[in-house]
mmCIF file of C-alpha atoms in Angstrom:
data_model
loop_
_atom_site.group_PDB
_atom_site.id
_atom_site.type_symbol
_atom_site.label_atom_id
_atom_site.label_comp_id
_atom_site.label_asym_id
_atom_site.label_seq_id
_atom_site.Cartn_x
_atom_site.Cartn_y
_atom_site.Cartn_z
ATOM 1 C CA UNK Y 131 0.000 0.000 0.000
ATOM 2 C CA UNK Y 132 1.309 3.382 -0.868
ATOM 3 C CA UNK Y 133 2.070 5.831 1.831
ATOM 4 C CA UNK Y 134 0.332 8.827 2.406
ATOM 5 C CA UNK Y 135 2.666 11.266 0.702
ATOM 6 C CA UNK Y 136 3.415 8.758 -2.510
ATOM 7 C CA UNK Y 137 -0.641 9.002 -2.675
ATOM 8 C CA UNK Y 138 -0.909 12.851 -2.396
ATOM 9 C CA UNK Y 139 1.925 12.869 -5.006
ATOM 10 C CA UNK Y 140 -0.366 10.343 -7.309
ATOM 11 C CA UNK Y 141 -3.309 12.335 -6.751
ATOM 12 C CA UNK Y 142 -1.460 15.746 -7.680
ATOM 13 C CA UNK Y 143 -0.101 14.728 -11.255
ATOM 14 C CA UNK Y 144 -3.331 13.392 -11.937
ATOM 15 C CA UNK Y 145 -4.818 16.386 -11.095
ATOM 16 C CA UNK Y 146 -2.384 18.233 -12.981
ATOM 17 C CA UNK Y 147 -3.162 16.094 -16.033
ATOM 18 C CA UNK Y 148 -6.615 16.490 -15.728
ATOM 19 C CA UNK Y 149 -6.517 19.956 -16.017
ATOM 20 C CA UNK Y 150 -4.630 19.517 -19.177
ATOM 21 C CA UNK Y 151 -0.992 20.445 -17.229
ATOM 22 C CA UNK Y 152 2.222 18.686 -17.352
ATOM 23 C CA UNK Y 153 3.946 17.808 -13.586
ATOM 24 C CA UNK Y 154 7.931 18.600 -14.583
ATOM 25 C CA UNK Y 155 8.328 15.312 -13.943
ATOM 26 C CA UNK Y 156 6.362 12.196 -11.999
ATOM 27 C CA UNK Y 157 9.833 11.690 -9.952
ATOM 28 C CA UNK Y 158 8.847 12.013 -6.655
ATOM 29 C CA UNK Y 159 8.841 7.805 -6.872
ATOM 30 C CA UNK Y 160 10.604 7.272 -9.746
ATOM 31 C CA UNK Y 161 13.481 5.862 -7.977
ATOM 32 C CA UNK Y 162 15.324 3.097 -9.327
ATOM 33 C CA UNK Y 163 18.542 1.092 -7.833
ATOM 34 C CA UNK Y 164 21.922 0.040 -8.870
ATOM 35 C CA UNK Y 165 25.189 -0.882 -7.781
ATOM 36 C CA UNK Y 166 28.330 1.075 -8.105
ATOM 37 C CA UNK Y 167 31.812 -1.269 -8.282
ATOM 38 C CA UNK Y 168 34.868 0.411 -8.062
ATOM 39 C CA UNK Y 169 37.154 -0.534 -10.299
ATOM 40 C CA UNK Y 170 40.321 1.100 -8.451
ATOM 41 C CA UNK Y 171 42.147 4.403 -8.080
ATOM 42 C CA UNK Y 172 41.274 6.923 -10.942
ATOM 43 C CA UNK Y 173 38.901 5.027 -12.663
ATOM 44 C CA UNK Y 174 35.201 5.273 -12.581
ATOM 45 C CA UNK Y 175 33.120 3.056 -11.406
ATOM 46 C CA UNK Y 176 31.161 0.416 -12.849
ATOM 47 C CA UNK Y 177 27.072 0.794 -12.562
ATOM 48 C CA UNK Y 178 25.454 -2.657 -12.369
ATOM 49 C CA UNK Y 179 22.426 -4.307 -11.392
ATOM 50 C CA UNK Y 180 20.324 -1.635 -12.532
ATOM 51 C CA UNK Y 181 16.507 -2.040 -11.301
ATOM 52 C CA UNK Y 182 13.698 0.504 -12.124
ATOM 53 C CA UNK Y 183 10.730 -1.877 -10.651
ATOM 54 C CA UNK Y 184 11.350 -0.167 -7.408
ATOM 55 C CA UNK Y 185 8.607 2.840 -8.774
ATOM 56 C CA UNK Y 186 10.174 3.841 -11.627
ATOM 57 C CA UNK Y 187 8.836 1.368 -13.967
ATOM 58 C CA UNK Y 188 5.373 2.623 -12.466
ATOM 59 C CA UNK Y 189 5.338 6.047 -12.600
ATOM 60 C CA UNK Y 190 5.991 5.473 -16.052
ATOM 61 C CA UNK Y 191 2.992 3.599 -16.958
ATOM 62 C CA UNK Y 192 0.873 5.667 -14.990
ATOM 63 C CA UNK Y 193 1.827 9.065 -15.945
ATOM 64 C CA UNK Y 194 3.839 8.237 -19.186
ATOM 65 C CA UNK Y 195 2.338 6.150 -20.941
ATOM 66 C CA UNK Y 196 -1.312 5.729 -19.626
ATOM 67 C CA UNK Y 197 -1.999 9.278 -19.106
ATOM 68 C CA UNK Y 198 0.162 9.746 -22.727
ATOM 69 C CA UNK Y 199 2.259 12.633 -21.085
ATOM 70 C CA UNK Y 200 3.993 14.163 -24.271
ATOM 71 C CA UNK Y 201 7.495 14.451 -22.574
ATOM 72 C CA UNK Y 202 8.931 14.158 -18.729
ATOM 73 C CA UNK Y 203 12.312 14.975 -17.523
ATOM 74 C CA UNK Y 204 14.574 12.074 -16.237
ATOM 75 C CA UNK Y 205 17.044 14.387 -15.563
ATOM 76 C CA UNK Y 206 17.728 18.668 -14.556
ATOM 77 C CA UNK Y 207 20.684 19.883 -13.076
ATOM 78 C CA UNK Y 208 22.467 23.003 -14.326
ATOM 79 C CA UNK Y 209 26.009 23.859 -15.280
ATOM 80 C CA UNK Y 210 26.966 24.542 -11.898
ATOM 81 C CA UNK Y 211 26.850 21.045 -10.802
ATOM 82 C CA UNK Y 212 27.399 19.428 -13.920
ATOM 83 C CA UNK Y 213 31.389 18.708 -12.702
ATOM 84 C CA UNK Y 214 30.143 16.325 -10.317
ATOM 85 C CA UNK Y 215 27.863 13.311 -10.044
ATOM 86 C CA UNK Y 216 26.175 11.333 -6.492
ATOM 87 C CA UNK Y 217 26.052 7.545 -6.562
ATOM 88 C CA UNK Y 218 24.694 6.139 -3.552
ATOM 89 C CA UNK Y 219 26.481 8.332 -1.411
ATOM 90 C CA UNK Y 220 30.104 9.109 -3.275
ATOM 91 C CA UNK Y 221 30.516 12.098 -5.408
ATOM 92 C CA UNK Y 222 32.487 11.411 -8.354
ATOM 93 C CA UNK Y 223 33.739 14.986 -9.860
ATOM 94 C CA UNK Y 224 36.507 16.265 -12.228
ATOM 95 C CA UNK Y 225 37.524 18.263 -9.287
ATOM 96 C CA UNK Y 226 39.102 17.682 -5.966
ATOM 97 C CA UNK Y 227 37.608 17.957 -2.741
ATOM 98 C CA UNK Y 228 40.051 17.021 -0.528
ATOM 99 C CA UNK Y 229 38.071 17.458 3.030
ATOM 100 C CA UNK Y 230 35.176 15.061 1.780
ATOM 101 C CA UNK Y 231 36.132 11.472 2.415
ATOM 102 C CA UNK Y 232 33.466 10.553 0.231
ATOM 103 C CA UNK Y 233 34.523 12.581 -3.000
ATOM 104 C CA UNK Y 234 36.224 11.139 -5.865
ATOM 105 C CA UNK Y 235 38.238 12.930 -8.517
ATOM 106 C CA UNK Y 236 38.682 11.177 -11.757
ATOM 107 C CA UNK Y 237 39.637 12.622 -15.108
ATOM 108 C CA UNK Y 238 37.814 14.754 -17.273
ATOM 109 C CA UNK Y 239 37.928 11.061 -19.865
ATOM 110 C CA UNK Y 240 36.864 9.068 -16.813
ATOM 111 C CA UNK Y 241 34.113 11.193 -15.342
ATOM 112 C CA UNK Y 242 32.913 11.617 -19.236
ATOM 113 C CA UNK Y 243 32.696 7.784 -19.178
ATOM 114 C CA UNK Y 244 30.606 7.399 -15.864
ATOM 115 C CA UNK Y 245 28.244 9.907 -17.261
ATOM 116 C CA UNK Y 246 27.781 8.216 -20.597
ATOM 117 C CA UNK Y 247 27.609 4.570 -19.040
ATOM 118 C CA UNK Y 248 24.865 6.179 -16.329
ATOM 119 C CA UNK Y 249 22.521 8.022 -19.154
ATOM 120 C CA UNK Y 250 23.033 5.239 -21.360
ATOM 121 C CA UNK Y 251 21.267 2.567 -19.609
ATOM 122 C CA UNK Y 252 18.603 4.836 -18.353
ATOM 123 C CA UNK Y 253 18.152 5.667 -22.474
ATOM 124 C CA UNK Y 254 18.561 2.148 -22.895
ATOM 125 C CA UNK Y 255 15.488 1.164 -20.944
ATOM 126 C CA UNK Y 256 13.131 3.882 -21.966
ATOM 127 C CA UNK Y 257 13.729 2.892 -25.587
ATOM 128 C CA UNK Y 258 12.386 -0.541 -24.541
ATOM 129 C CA UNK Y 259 9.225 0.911 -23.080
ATOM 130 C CA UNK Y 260 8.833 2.468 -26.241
ATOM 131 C CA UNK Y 261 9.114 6.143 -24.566
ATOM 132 C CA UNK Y 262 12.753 7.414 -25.099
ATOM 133 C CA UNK Y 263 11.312 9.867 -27.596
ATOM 134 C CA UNK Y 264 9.428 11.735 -24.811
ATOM 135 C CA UNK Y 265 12.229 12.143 -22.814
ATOM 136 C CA UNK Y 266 13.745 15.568 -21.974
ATOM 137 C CA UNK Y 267 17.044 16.216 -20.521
ATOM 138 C CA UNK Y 268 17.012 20.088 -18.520
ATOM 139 C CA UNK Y 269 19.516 22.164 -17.247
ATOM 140 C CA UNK Y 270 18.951 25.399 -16.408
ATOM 141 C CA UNK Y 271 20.124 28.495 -13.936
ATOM 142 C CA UNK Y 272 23.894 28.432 -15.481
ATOM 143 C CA UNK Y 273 26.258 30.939 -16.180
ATOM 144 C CA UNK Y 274 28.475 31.561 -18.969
ATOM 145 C CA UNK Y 275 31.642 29.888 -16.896
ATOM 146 C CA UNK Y 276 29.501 26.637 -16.962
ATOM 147 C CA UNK Y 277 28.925 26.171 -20.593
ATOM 148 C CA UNK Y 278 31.653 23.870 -20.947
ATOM 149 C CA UNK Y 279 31.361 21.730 -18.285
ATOM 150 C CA UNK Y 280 27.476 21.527 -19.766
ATOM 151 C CA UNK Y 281 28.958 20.857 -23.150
ATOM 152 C CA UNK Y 282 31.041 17.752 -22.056
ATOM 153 C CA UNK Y 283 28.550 16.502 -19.772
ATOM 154 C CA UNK Y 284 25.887 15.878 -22.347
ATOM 155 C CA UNK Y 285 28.555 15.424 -26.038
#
């Protein structure tokens, strides 16, 4: 049974929908899981054991795909933090941080990797529910200094 504040949430896009609006995005509970393998110093991690049953998968088909939401955003950030990515609880960044014991720096080829191996499964899997087309990527709020840590993050 869903708890009280996943049903609110429910009850809000569909409201939203109803009244011909589009939520940003259903992802209050559209979490999915995975497991992050290091792979040693310098290198970025491996993502495995990807699993988007755990309310992913179901926000989809309720909001996606049943209520045939044009587009949704999987992912917003801006160019500010777009030097850095959070995987269950390590940052992995083309910079150093030196006083957090859970940073890591890797290079600009590495971190490029992680973020291509991270978006590509997520792509991979909407493509197989048939809804990759209505997927938007947004990043917003950045200034000029940012653009080309936005540029690399999404070539």
């Amino acid at each position: 049974m869903p708890s009280k504040a996943r049903s609110l949430a429910e009850k809000y896009f569909h409201a939203l929908l109803d009244n011909h609006l589009l939520p940003r995005c259903p992802d209050l509970y559209m979490n999915y899981t995975y497991k992050v393998v290091d792979r040693g110093p310098g290198l970025a991690p491996e993502i495995t054991d990807w699993d988007f049953s755990n309310g992913f998968d179901k926000a989809v088909e309720d909001f996606v795909i049943d209520r045939d939401m044009p587009w949704f955003t999987v992912y917003h950030s801006n160019g500010h933090l777009m030097h850095m990515h959070r995987l269950n609880g390590v940052t992995y960044s083309i910079d150093a941080n030196p006083n957090d014991p859970n940073w890591v720096q890797l290079s600009r080829e590495e971190f490029d990797k992680l973020i291509g191996d991270y978006f590509d499964v997520i792509a991979k899997h909407l493509n197989e529910l048939g809804i990759l087309d209505r997927a938007i990527f947004v990043i917003d709020e950045s200034g000029f200094e940012t653009y080309d840590n936005m540029l690399a993050y999404v070539a």
